[in-house]
PDB file of C-alpha atoms and ligand atoms in Angstrom:
ATOM      1  CA  MET N   3       0.000   0.000   0.000  1.00 52.00           C
ATOM      2  CA  SER N   4       1.314   3.497  -0.794  1.00 58.00           C
ATOM      3  CA  VAL N   5       2.016   5.897   2.038  1.00 58.00           C
ATOM      4  CA  GLN N   6      -0.994   7.945   0.961  1.00 58.00           C
ATOM      5  CA  GLY N   7      -3.169   4.849   0.860  1.00 60.00           C
ATOM      6  CA  LEU N   8      -1.985   3.844   4.307  1.00 59.00           C
ATOM      7  CA  GLU N   9      -2.759   7.297   5.630  1.00 57.00           C
ATOM      8  CA  ALA N  10      -6.282   7.138   4.245  1.00 57.00           C
ATOM      9  CA  ALA N  11      -6.813   3.690   5.787  1.00 62.00           C
ATOM     10  CA  THR N  12      -5.684   4.734   9.263  1.00 75.00           C
ATOM     11  CA  ARG N  13      -7.074   8.240   9.274  1.00 87.00           C
ATOM     12  CA  PRO N  14     -10.078   8.748  11.583  1.00 95.00           C
ATOM     13  CA  LEU N  15     -13.417   9.369   9.896  1.00 97.00           C
ATOM     14  CA  LEU N  16     -14.103  12.474  11.967  1.00 98.00           C
ATOM     15  CA  GLU N  17     -11.417  14.700  13.444  1.00 98.00           C
ATOM     16  CA  GLY N  18     -12.175  17.615  15.741  1.00 98.00           C
ATOM     17  CA  ARG N  19      -9.188  19.796  16.614  1.00 97.00           C
ATOM     18  CA  ASP N  20      -8.927  22.394  19.350  1.00 97.00           C
ATOM     19  CA  LEU N  21     -12.632  23.147  19.286  1.00 97.00           C
ATOM     20  CA  ARG N  22     -14.063  25.955  21.341  1.00 97.00           C
ATOM     21  CA  PHE N  23     -17.486  27.480  21.589  1.00 97.00           C
ATOM     22  CA  GLY N  24     -19.396  30.121  23.521  1.00 96.00           C
ATOM     23  CA  TYR N  25     -22.916  31.425  22.982  1.00 95.00           C
ATOM     24  CA  ALA N  26     -23.153  35.124  22.116  1.00 91.00           C
ATOM     25  CA  GLY N  27     -22.509  37.217  25.219  1.00 88.00           C
ATOM     26  CA  GLY N  28     -21.936  34.166  27.425  1.00 92.00           C
ATOM     27  CA  PRO N  29     -18.863  32.462  28.883  1.00 94.00           C
ATOM     28  CA  PRO N  30     -17.056  29.784  26.847  1.00 96.00           C
ATOM     29  CA  VAL N  31     -18.982  26.494  27.019  1.00 97.00           C
ATOM     30  CA  PHE N  32     -15.901  24.445  26.106  1.00 97.00           C
ATOM     31  CA  GLU N  33     -12.393  24.955  24.783  1.00 96.00           C
ATOM     32  CA  HIS N  34      -9.359  22.881  23.726  1.00 97.00           C
ATOM     33  CA  VAL N  35     -11.575  19.958  22.791  1.00 98.00           C
ATOM     34  CA  SER N  36     -10.041  17.492  20.355  1.00 98.00           C
ATOM     35  CA  LEU N  37     -11.522  14.145  19.460  1.00 98.00           C
ATOM     36  CA  ASP N  38     -11.443  11.516  16.738  1.00 97.00           C
ATOM     37  CA  ILE N  39     -14.031   8.992  15.642  1.00 98.00           C
ATOM     38  CA  GLY N  40     -12.748   6.046  13.623  1.00 96.00           C
ATOM     39  CA  GLU N  41     -14.513   4.343  10.743  1.00 94.00           C
ATOM     40  CA  ARG N  42     -17.300   2.158  12.197  1.00 93.00           C
ATOM     41  CA  GLU N  43     -16.450   3.189  15.728  1.00 96.00           C
ATOM     42  CA  ILE N  44     -19.063   3.989  18.375  1.00 98.00           C
ATOM     43  CA  VAL N  45     -17.892   6.779  20.659  1.00 98.00           C
ATOM     44  CA  CYS N  46     -19.982   7.792  23.659  1.00 98.00           C
ATOM     45  CA  LEU N  47     -19.682  11.347  24.916  1.00 98.00           C
ATOM     46  CA  LEU N  48     -20.623  11.260  28.578  1.00 97.00           C
ATOM     47  CA  GLY N  49     -21.045  14.152  30.982  1.00 95.00           C
ATOM     48  CA  GLY N  50     -23.328  15.847  33.472  1.00 91.00           C
ATOM     49  CA  SER N  51     -26.212  18.018  32.400  1.00 90.00           C
ATOM     50  CA  GLY N  52     -25.159  21.430  31.064  1.00 92.00           C
ATOM     51  CA  CYS N  53     -21.491  20.550  30.475  1.00 93.00           C
ATOM     52  CA  GLY N  54     -21.743  21.252  26.726  1.00 96.00           C
ATOM     53  CA  LYS N  55     -22.337  17.820  25.147  1.00 97.00           C
ATOM     54  CA  SER N  56     -25.182  18.926  22.872  1.00 97.00           C
ATOM     55  CA  THR N  57     -23.336  22.072  21.880  1.00 97.00           C
ATOM     56  CA  LEU N  58     -20.258  20.029  20.968  1.00 98.00           C
ATOM     57  CA  LEU N  59     -22.338  17.552  18.941  1.00 98.00           C
ATOM     58  CA  ARG N  60     -23.975  20.418  17.037  1.00 97.00           C
ATOM     59  CA  LEU N  61     -20.606  22.088  16.463  1.00 97.00           C
ATOM     60  CA  LEU N  62     -19.204  18.815  15.078  1.00 97.00           C
ATOM     61  CA  GLY N  63     -22.244  18.486  12.805  1.00 96.00           C
ATOM     62  CA  ARG N  64     -21.778  22.111  11.717  1.00 94.00           C
ATOM     63  CA  LEU N  65     -25.187  23.155  13.039  1.00 94.00           C
ATOM     64  CA  GLU N  66     -23.602  25.883  15.196  1.00 91.00           C
ATOM     65  CA  LYS N  67     -21.690  28.914  14.026  1.00 87.00           C
ATOM     66  CA  HIS N  68     -18.087  27.763  13.960  1.00 85.00           C
ATOM     67  CA  ASP N  69     -15.941  30.819  13.441  1.00 83.00           C
ATOM     68  CA  GLY N  70     -15.542  34.298  14.907  1.00 82.00           C
ATOM     69  CA  THR N  71     -14.597  35.314  18.411  1.00 85.00           C
ATOM     70  CA  GLN N  72     -16.916  32.845  20.172  1.00 92.00           C
ATOM     71  CA  ALA N  73     -16.088  29.667  18.263  1.00 94.00           C
ATOM     72  CA  GLY N  74     -13.179  27.999  16.548  1.00 94.00           C
ATOM     73  CA  GLY N  75     -11.154  24.926  15.794  1.00 96.00           C
ATOM     74  CA  GLU N  76     -11.271  22.550  12.892  1.00 96.00           C
ATOM     75  CA  VAL N  77     -13.506  19.628  11.962  1.00 97.00           C
ATOM     76  CA  ARG N  78     -12.594  17.162   9.204  1.00 97.00           C
ATOM     77  CA  LEU N  79     -14.707  14.372   7.782  1.00 97.00           C
ATOM     78  CA  GLY N  80     -12.790  11.799   5.770  1.00 95.00           C
ATOM     79  CA  GLY N  81      -9.823  14.170   5.782  1.00 95.00           C
ATOM     80  CA  GLU N  82     -11.769  17.049   4.205  1.00 95.00           C
ATOM     81  CA  PRO N  83     -12.585  20.217   6.155  1.00 96.00           C
ATOM     82  CA  LEU N  84     -16.230  20.159   7.226  1.00 96.00           C
ATOM     83  CA  THR N  85     -17.754  23.608   7.065  1.00 94.00           C
ATOM     84  CA  ALA N  86     -21.478  22.881   6.593  1.00 93.00           C
ATOM     85  CA  PRO N  87     -23.856  20.035   7.499  1.00 92.00           C
ATOM     86  CA  HIS N  88     -22.895  16.989   5.417  1.00 92.00           C
ATOM     87  CA  PRO N  89     -25.523  14.812   3.685  1.00 88.00           C
ATOM     88  CA  ARG N  90     -23.832  11.649   4.995  1.00 90.00           C
ATOM     89  CA  THR N  91     -23.754  12.888   8.587  1.00 94.00           C
ATOM     90  CA  ALA N  92     -27.146  12.067  10.081  1.00 94.00           C
ATOM     91  CA  LEU N  93     -28.603  13.320  13.333  1.00 94.00           C
ATOM     92  CA  VAL N  94     -30.932  11.779  15.895  1.00 95.00           C
ATOM     93  CA  PHE N  95     -32.248  13.771  18.842  1.00 95.00           C
ATOM     94  CA  GLN N  96     -34.153  13.010  22.039  1.00 93.00           C
ATOM     95  CA  GLN N  97     -37.449  13.975  20.392  1.00 95.00           C
ATOM     96  CA  PRO N  98     -38.173  12.061  17.178  1.00 94.00           C
ATOM     97  CA  SER N  99     -39.662  15.235  15.573  1.00 94.00           C
ATOM     98  CA  LEU N 100     -41.788  13.394  13.018  1.00 97.00           C
ATOM     99  CA  LEU N 101     -44.140  15.328  10.746  1.00 97.00           C
ATOM    100  CA  PRO N 102     -47.614  14.256  11.973  1.00 97.00           C
ATOM    101  CA  TRP N 103     -49.276  14.556   8.562  1.00 98.00           C
ATOM    102  CA  LEU N 104     -46.843  12.137   6.879  1.00 97.00           C
ATOM    103  CA  SER N 105     -46.770   8.351   7.222  1.00 97.00           C
ATOM    104  CA  ALA N 106     -43.756   6.709   8.864  1.00 97.00           C
ATOM    105  CA  ALA N 107     -42.364   5.803   5.422  1.00 97.00           C
ATOM    106  CA  ARG N 108     -42.794   9.348   4.115  1.00 96.00           C
ATOM    107  CA  ASN N 109     -41.174  10.717   7.275  1.00 97.00           C
ATOM    108  CA  VAL N 110     -38.193   8.436   6.639  1.00 96.00           C
ATOM    109  CA  GLY N 111     -37.986   9.572   3.014  1.00 93.00           C
ATOM    110  CA  PHE N 112     -38.585  13.228   3.830  1.00 91.00           C
ATOM    111  CA  GLY N 113     -35.798  15.423   2.521  1.00 82.00           C
ATOM    112  CA  LEU N 114     -33.963  12.617   0.713  1.00 84.00           C
ATOM    113  CA  ASP N 115     -34.655  14.362  -2.590  1.00 75.00           C
ATOM    114  CA  PHE N 116     -33.813  17.853  -1.331  1.00 67.00           C
ATOM    115  CA  GLN N 117     -31.386  19.861  -3.386  1.00 56.00           C
ATOM    116  CA  HIS N 118     -28.286  19.447  -1.223  1.00 63.00           C
ATOM    117  CA  GLN N 119     -28.709  15.643  -1.233  1.00 63.00           C
ATOM    118  CA  PRO N 120     -27.091  13.457  -3.896  1.00 66.00           C
ATOM    119  CA  ARG N 121     -29.561  12.817  -6.759  1.00 74.00           C
ATOM    120  CA  HIS N 122     -31.276   9.420  -6.864  1.00 75.00           C
ATOM    121  CA  ASP N 123     -34.161   7.998  -8.847  1.00 81.00           C
ATOM    122  CA  GLN N 124     -37.501   7.203  -7.210  1.00 84.00           C
ATOM    123  CA  ALA N 125     -36.863   3.438  -7.061  1.00 88.00           C
ATOM    124  CA  THR N 126     -33.573   3.980  -5.189  1.00 87.00           C
ATOM    125  CA  LEU N 127     -35.242   6.323  -2.715  1.00 88.00           C
ATOM    126  CA  GLN N 128     -38.043   3.803  -2.120  1.00 92.00           C
ATOM    127  CA  ARG N 129     -35.502   1.012  -1.589  1.00 93.00           C
ATOM    128  CA  ARG N 130     -33.610   3.119   0.933  1.00 92.00           C
ATOM    129  CA  VAL N 131     -36.777   3.877   2.887  1.00 95.00           C
ATOM    130  CA  ASP N 132     -37.835   0.215   2.909  1.00 95.00           C
ATOM    131  CA  GLU N 133     -34.390  -0.992   3.978  1.00 94.00           C
ATOM    132  CA  ALA N 134     -34.135   1.618   6.721  1.00 94.00           C
ATOM    133  CA  LEU N 135     -37.565   0.713   8.127  1.00 96.00           C
ATOM    134  CA  ALA N 136     -36.698  -2.987   8.007  1.00 94.00           C
ATOM    135  CA  ALA N 137     -33.379  -2.311   9.782  1.00 93.00           C
ATOM    136  CA  VAL N 138     -35.191  -0.791  12.772  1.00 93.00           C
ATOM    137  CA  GLY N 139     -37.753  -3.599  12.929  1.00 93.00           C
ATOM    138  CA  LEU N 140     -40.587  -1.671  11.281  1.00 95.00           C
ATOM    139  CA  GLY N 141     -40.652  -3.464   7.941  1.00 95.00           C
ATOM    140  CA  GLY N 142     -44.176  -3.389   6.493  1.00 93.00           C
ATOM    141  CA  GLN N 143     -45.323  -0.735   8.982  1.00 96.00           C
ATOM    142  CA  GLY N 144     -44.441   2.304   6.918  1.00 97.00           C
ATOM    143  CA  ASP N 145     -48.091   3.243   6.415  1.00 97.00           C
ATOM    144  CA  LEU N 146     -48.626   4.035  10.089  1.00 98.00           C
ATOM    145  CA  TYR N 147     -48.906   7.691  11.077  1.00 98.00           C
ATOM    146  CA  PRO N 148     -46.946   9.240  13.977  1.00 97.00           C
ATOM    147  CA  ALA N 149     -50.088   9.389  16.156  1.00 97.00           C
ATOM    148  CA  GLN N 150     -50.323   5.586  15.849  1.00 97.00           C
ATOM    149  CA  LEU N 151     -46.753   4.993  17.056  1.00 97.00           C
ATOM    150  CA  SER N 152     -45.516   4.368  20.607  1.00 95.00           C
ATOM    151  CA  GLY N 153     -42.574   6.456  21.843  1.00 94.00           C
ATOM    152  CA  GLY N 154     -40.170   3.619  21.050  1.00 94.00           C
ATOM    153  CA  MET N 155     -41.598   3.112  17.549  1.00 95.00           C
ATOM    154  CA  ALA N 156     -41.408   6.844  16.840  1.00 96.00           C
ATOM    155  CA  GLN N 157     -37.743   6.845  17.843  1.00 95.00           C
ATOM    156  CA  ARG N 158     -37.193   3.827  15.567  1.00 95.00           C
ATOM    157  CA  VAL N 159     -38.661   5.871  12.705  1.00 97.00           C
ATOM    158  CA  ALA N 160     -36.304   8.739  13.591  1.00 96.00           C
ATOM    159  CA  LEU N 161     -33.393   6.288  13.485  1.00 95.00           C
ATOM    160  CA  ALA N 162     -34.629   4.927  10.140  1.00 95.00           C
ATOM    161  CA  ARG N 163     -34.825   8.498   8.802  1.00 95.00           C
ATOM    162  CA  ALA N 164     -31.153   8.910   9.720  1.00 94.00           C
ATOM    163  CA  LEU N 165     -30.194   5.527   8.201  1.00 93.00           C
ATOM    164  CA  ALA N 166     -31.971   6.251   4.935  1.00 92.00           C
ATOM    165  CA  ARG N 167     -29.255   8.844   4.307  1.00 90.00           C
ATOM    166  CA  GLU N 168     -26.781   5.948   4.380  1.00 90.00           C
ATOM    167  CA  PRO N 169     -24.687   7.968   6.800  1.00 94.00           C
ATOM    168  CA  GLN N 170     -20.982   7.501   7.330  1.00 95.00           C
ATOM    169  CA  LEU N 171     -21.502   9.095  10.716  1.00 97.00           C
ATOM    170  CA  LEU N 172     -24.496   9.122  13.022  1.00 97.00           C
ATOM    171  CA  LEU N 173     -24.600  11.933  15.565  1.00 97.00           C
ATOM    172  CA  ALA N 174     -27.103  11.032  18.283  1.00 97.00           C
ATOM    173  CA  ASP N 175     -27.969  13.351  21.162  1.00 97.00           C
ATOM    174  CA  GLU N 176     -29.543  11.471  24.087  1.00 96.00           C
ATOM    175  CA  PRO N 177     -31.810   9.638  21.639  1.00 95.00           C
ATOM    176  CA  PHE N 178     -33.210   7.235  24.241  1.00 94.00           C
ATOM    177  CA  SER N 179     -33.542   9.482  27.295  1.00 93.00           C
ATOM    178  CA  ALA N 180     -37.289   9.918  26.939  1.00 91.00           C
ATOM    179  CA  LEU N 181     -37.988   6.171  26.640  1.00 92.00           C
ATOM    180  CA  ASP N 182     -38.935   3.723  29.394  1.00 93.00           C
ATOM    181  CA  ALA N 183     -36.162   1.450  30.676  1.00 94.00           C
ATOM    182  CA  ILE N 184     -37.119  -1.648  28.689  1.00 93.00           C
ATOM    183  CA  THR N 185     -37.571   0.207  25.409  1.00 92.00           C
ATOM    184  CA  ARG N 186     -34.321   2.059  26.043  1.00 93.00           C
ATOM    185  CA  ALA N 187     -32.429  -1.205  26.488  1.00 94.00           C
ATOM    186  CA  GLU N 188     -33.946  -2.537  23.248  1.00 92.00           C
ATOM    187  CA  MET N 189     -32.990   0.632  21.400  1.00 93.00           C
ATOM    188  CA  GLN N 190     -29.417   0.532  22.718  1.00 95.00           C
ATOM    189  CA  GLU N 191     -29.066  -2.986  21.359  1.00 94.00           C
ATOM    190  CA  LEU N 192     -30.672  -1.955  18.082  1.00 93.00           C
ATOM    191  CA  LEU N 193     -28.331   1.002  17.696  1.00 95.00           C
ATOM    192  CA  VAL N 194     -25.231  -1.147  18.103  1.00 96.00           C
ATOM    193  CA  ASP N 195     -26.629  -3.774  15.739  1.00 94.00           C
ATOM    194  CA  VAL N 196     -27.597  -1.260  13.058  1.00 92.00           C
ATOM    195  CA  VAL N 197     -24.338   0.681  13.265  1.00 93.00           C
ATOM    196  CA  HIS N 198     -22.405  -2.572  12.845  1.00 94.00           C
ATOM    197  CA  ARG N 199     -24.530  -3.848   9.975  1.00 91.00           C
ATOM    198  CA  TRP N 200     -24.577  -0.514   8.123  1.00 90.00           C
ATOM    199  CA  HIS N 201     -20.840   0.069   8.654  1.00 93.00           C
ATOM    200  CA  THR N 202     -21.547   3.443  10.169  1.00 95.00           C
ATOM    201  CA  ALA N 203     -19.622   5.296  12.845  1.00 97.00           C
ATOM    202  CA  ALA N 204     -21.532   6.942  15.682  1.00 98.00           C
ATOM    203  CA  LEU N 205     -21.145   9.597  18.310  1.00 98.00           C
ATOM    204  CA  LEU N 206     -23.686   9.010  21.055  1.00 98.00           C
ATOM    205  CA  VAL N 207     -24.179  11.779  23.590  1.00 98.00           C
ATOM    206  CA  THR N 208     -25.495  10.510  26.896  1.00 97.00           C
ATOM    207  CA  HIS N 209     -25.578  11.345  30.597  1.00 94.00           C
ATOM    208  CA  ASP N 210     -26.177   7.663  31.424  1.00 95.00           C
ATOM    209  CA  ILE N 211     -23.014   5.768  32.472  1.00 96.00           C
ATOM    210  CA  ASP N 212     -24.580   2.348  31.835  1.00 96.00           C
ATOM    211  CA  GLU N 213     -25.660   3.348  28.349  1.00 96.00           C
ATOM    212  CA  ALA N 214     -22.129   4.549  27.565  1.00 97.00           C
ATOM    213  CA  ILE N 215     -20.629   1.266  28.801  1.00 97.00           C
ATOM    214  CA  LEU N 216     -23.130  -0.973  27.025  1.00 96.00           C
ATOM    215  CA  VAL N 217     -22.960   0.864  23.701  1.00 97.00           C
ATOM    216  CA  GLY N 218     -19.529   2.492  23.292  1.00 98.00           C
ATOM    217  CA  ASP N 219     -16.284   1.190  21.845  1.00 98.00           C
ATOM    218  CA  ARG N 220     -14.818   4.215  23.541  1.00 98.00           C
ATOM    219  CA  ILE N 221     -16.109   6.629  26.191  1.00 98.00           C
ATOM    220  CA  LEU N 222     -15.107  10.277  26.407  1.00 98.00           C
ATOM    221  CA  LEU N 223     -15.937  12.056  29.630  1.00 98.00           C
ATOM    222  CA  MET N 224     -16.632  15.762  29.311  1.00 97.00           C
ATOM    223  CA  GLY N 225     -16.596  18.113  32.259  1.00 95.00           C
ATOM    224  CA  GLY N 226     -15.199  21.251  33.792  1.00 93.00           C
ATOM    225  CA  ARG N 227     -15.954  24.876  33.196  1.00 91.00           C
ATOM    226  CA  PRO N 228     -15.246  25.634  30.425  1.00 95.00           C
ATOM    227  CA  GLY N 229     -15.766  22.038  29.338  1.00 96.00           C
ATOM    228  CA  ARG N 230     -12.931  19.748  28.253  1.00 96.00           C
ATOM    229  CA  ILE N 231     -12.563  16.071  27.524  1.00 97.00           C
ATOM    230  CA  VAL N 232     -11.190  14.996  30.906  1.00 96.00           C
ATOM    231  CA  HIS N 233     -11.048  11.185  30.615  1.00 97.00           C
ATOM    232  CA  GLU N 234     -11.145   8.516  27.978  1.00 98.00           C
ATOM    233  CA  TRP N 235     -11.723   4.772  28.221  1.00 98.00           C
ATOM    234  CA  ARG N 236     -11.499   2.125  25.523  1.00 98.00           C
ATOM    235  CA  VAL N 237     -14.209  -0.428  26.264  1.00 98.00           C
ATOM    236  CA  ASP N 238     -12.737  -3.832  25.488  1.00 96.00           C
ATOM    237  CA  ILE N 239     -15.553  -5.835  27.061  1.00 97.00           C
ATOM    238  CA  PRO N 240     -16.888  -8.342  24.484  1.00 96.00           C
ATOM    239  CA  ARG N 241     -20.479  -7.919  23.307  1.00 95.00           C
ATOM    240  CA  PRO N 242     -23.091  -8.547  24.477  1.00 91.00           C
ATOM    241  CA  ARG N 243     -21.727  -6.675  27.451  1.00 95.00           C
ATOM    242  CA  GLU N 244     -24.542  -7.823  29.761  1.00 91.00           C
ATOM    243  CA  ALA N 245     -22.851 -11.226  29.642  1.00 95.00           C
ATOM    244  CA  HIS N 246     -19.821  -9.748  31.464  1.00 97.00           C
ATOM    245  CA  PRO N 247     -21.323  -8.104  34.547  1.00 96.00           C
ATOM    246  CA  GLU N 248     -18.078  -8.029  36.543  1.00 97.00           C
ATOM    247  CA  ALA N 249     -16.142  -6.167  33.859  1.00 98.00           C
ATOM    248  CA  VAL N 250     -19.078  -3.784  33.386  1.00 97.00           C
ATOM    249  CA  THR N 251     -19.259  -3.068  37.121  1.00 97.00           C
ATOM    250  CA  ALA N 252     -15.503  -2.479  37.369  1.00 98.00           C
ATOM    251  CA  LEU N 253     -15.577   0.050  34.527  1.00 98.00           C
ATOM    252  CA  ARG N 254     -18.736   1.620  35.930  1.00 97.00           C
ATOM    253  CA  LEU N 255     -16.924   2.323  39.222  1.00 98.00           C
ATOM    254  CA  GLN N 256     -13.980   3.899  37.389  1.00 97.00           C
ATOM    255  CA  VAL N 257     -16.253   6.141  35.343  1.00 97.00           C
ATOM    256  CA  LEU N 258     -18.333   7.085  38.378  1.00 96.00           C
ATOM    257  CA  GLU N 259     -15.209   8.007  40.311  1.00 96.00           C
ATOM    258  CA  ALA N 260     -13.969  10.192  37.438  1.00 96.00           C
ATOM    259  CA  LEU N 261     -17.377  11.836  37.137  1.00 93.00           C
ATOM    260  CA  ARG N 262     -17.343  12.635  40.866  1.00 92.00           C
ATOM    261  CA  GLU N 263     -13.865  14.122  40.575  1.00 92.00           C
ATOM    262  CA  VAL N 264     -14.934  16.399  37.717  1.00 89.00           C
ATOM    263  CA  ARG N 265     -18.018  17.482  39.610  1.00 83.00           C
ATOM    264  CA  HIS N 266     -15.989  18.178  42.709  1.00 78.00           C
ATOM    265  CA  ALA N 267     -13.381  20.161  40.774  1.00 77.00           C
ATOM    266  CA  THR N 268     -16.046  22.373  39.148  1.00 72.00           C
ATOM    267  CA  ALA N 269     -18.455  22.750  42.085  1.00 66.00           C
ATOM    268  CA  PRO N 270     -18.735  26.321  43.381  1.00 64.00           C
ATOM    269  CA  GLY N 271     -16.702  26.803  46.560  1.00 55.00           C
ATOM    270  CA  PRO N 272     -18.341  27.485  49.959  1.00 58.00           C
ATOM    271  CA  ALA N 273     -19.773  30.989  50.354  1.00 52.00           C
ATOM    272  CA  VAL N 274     -17.513  33.121  52.581  1.00 45.00           C
TER     273      VAL N 274
HETATM  274  N1  ADP V  11     -29.030  28.357  22.654  1.00 97.59           N
HETATM  275  C1  ADP V  11     -28.318  28.653  23.752  1.00 97.59           C
HETATM  276  N2  ADP V  11     -28.056  29.934  24.102  1.00 97.59           N
HETATM  277  C2  ADP V  11     -27.320  30.232  25.197  1.00 97.59           C
HETATM  278  N3  ADP V  11     -26.800  29.309  26.030  1.00 97.59           N
HETATM  279  C3  ADP V  11     -27.041  28.012  25.746  1.00 97.59           C
HETATM  280  C4  ADP V  11     -27.790  27.613  24.603  1.00 97.59           C
HETATM  281  N4  ADP V  11     -27.844  26.254  24.561  1.00 97.59           N
HETATM  282  C5  ADP V  11     -27.141  25.836  25.650  1.00 97.59           C
HETATM  283  N5  ADP V  11     -26.665  26.879  26.349  1.00 97.59           N
HETATM  284  C6  ADP V  11     -25.823  26.807  27.561  1.00 97.59           C
HETATM  285  O1  ADP V  11     -24.601  26.158  27.188  1.00 97.59           O
HETATM  286  C7  ADP V  11     -24.203  25.246  28.207  1.00 97.59           C
HETATM  287  C8  ADP V  11     -24.069  23.852  27.623  1.00 97.59           C
HETATM  288  O2  ADP V  11     -25.345  23.394  27.200  1.00 97.59           O
HETATM  289  P1  ADP V  11     -25.573  22.007  26.467  1.00 97.59           P
HETATM  290  O3  ADP V  11     -24.613  21.903  25.348  1.00 97.59           O
HETATM  291  O4  ADP V  11     -27.024  21.918  26.144  1.00 97.59           O
HETATM  292  O5  ADP V  11     -25.179  20.969  27.613  1.00 97.59           O
HETATM  293  P2  ADP V  11     -25.531  19.408  27.770  1.00 97.59           P
HETATM  294  O6  ADP V  11     -26.003  18.903  26.452  1.00 97.59           O
HETATM  295  O7  ADP V  11     -24.260  18.785  28.238  1.00 97.59           O
HETATM  296  O8  ADP V  11     -26.586  19.320  28.826  1.00 97.59           O
HETATM  297  C9  ADP V  11     -25.225  25.356  29.320  1.00 97.59           C
HETATM  298  O9  ADP V  11     -24.737  26.255  30.304  1.00 97.59           O
HETATM  299  C10 ADP V  11     -26.444  25.923  28.627  1.00 97.59           C
HETATM  300  O10 ADP V  11     -27.215  26.685  29.505  1.00 97.59           O
HETATM  301 MG1   MG V  12     -27.811  18.032  25.934  1.00 97.59          MG
END
């Protein structure tokens, strides 16, 4: 393999370098944040509420203003500078945000033929919608309307909508937080399964330690004020992880301890 070829093969899919961000008129939310996501890798970004996880995810997806005095750093996707939302970077949020007047299938297909998307014929678009619905376990149920879907089914449709873009990278912001515990566990399993089968990489933002350990190949812990990436763990526990409760518990304790340390370091001091 040529040196260039080797570089392309080992280069991370997404590279964020020295990222910083502050909302207009406010203090910096985070600074000096660098992170990589490899091809087909699942990275979990874990941190307490308000530490800047969602802001960082949106900055990486280029949904936030990324230059000027309040923001900076560089994001590359596949080695190319990323300056605007990319058609093969798909997003999933806590709320499925389905259009109530469109069927599940039409929600999944919505926007696939928009101008900034690659052009495809109708048969290809239909195939993508069908495959995406089947991948999330909703094959044959595309005619249902959002009002007919449970919370878990609606979030499956949102995941299918992301998959229909055949994303290289899935950016998911607490996508399961609003679901009950059993549905959440099912969706965590589904996410891992789908990401593996579709050869997609994923960044999953979560405040749930167990979710990060069950889902991630790697966990990044964000904390501090302004926020930084303060810890990183590679999760080498074989899947399914539930089959290795001792290893899961040991890692859980490490992560919990680190989370406590960050909290302690950033807690306001006693009033004097
Ligand atoms: N649109 C906004 N305008 C101003 N401040 C915001 C906005 N969104 C979030 N913030 C602030 O930025 C910080 C980080 O928020 P966020 O990224 O949502 O954290 P997290 O996702 O970790 O809970 C918080 O202090 C929050 O209040
Ligand atoms: Mg958030």
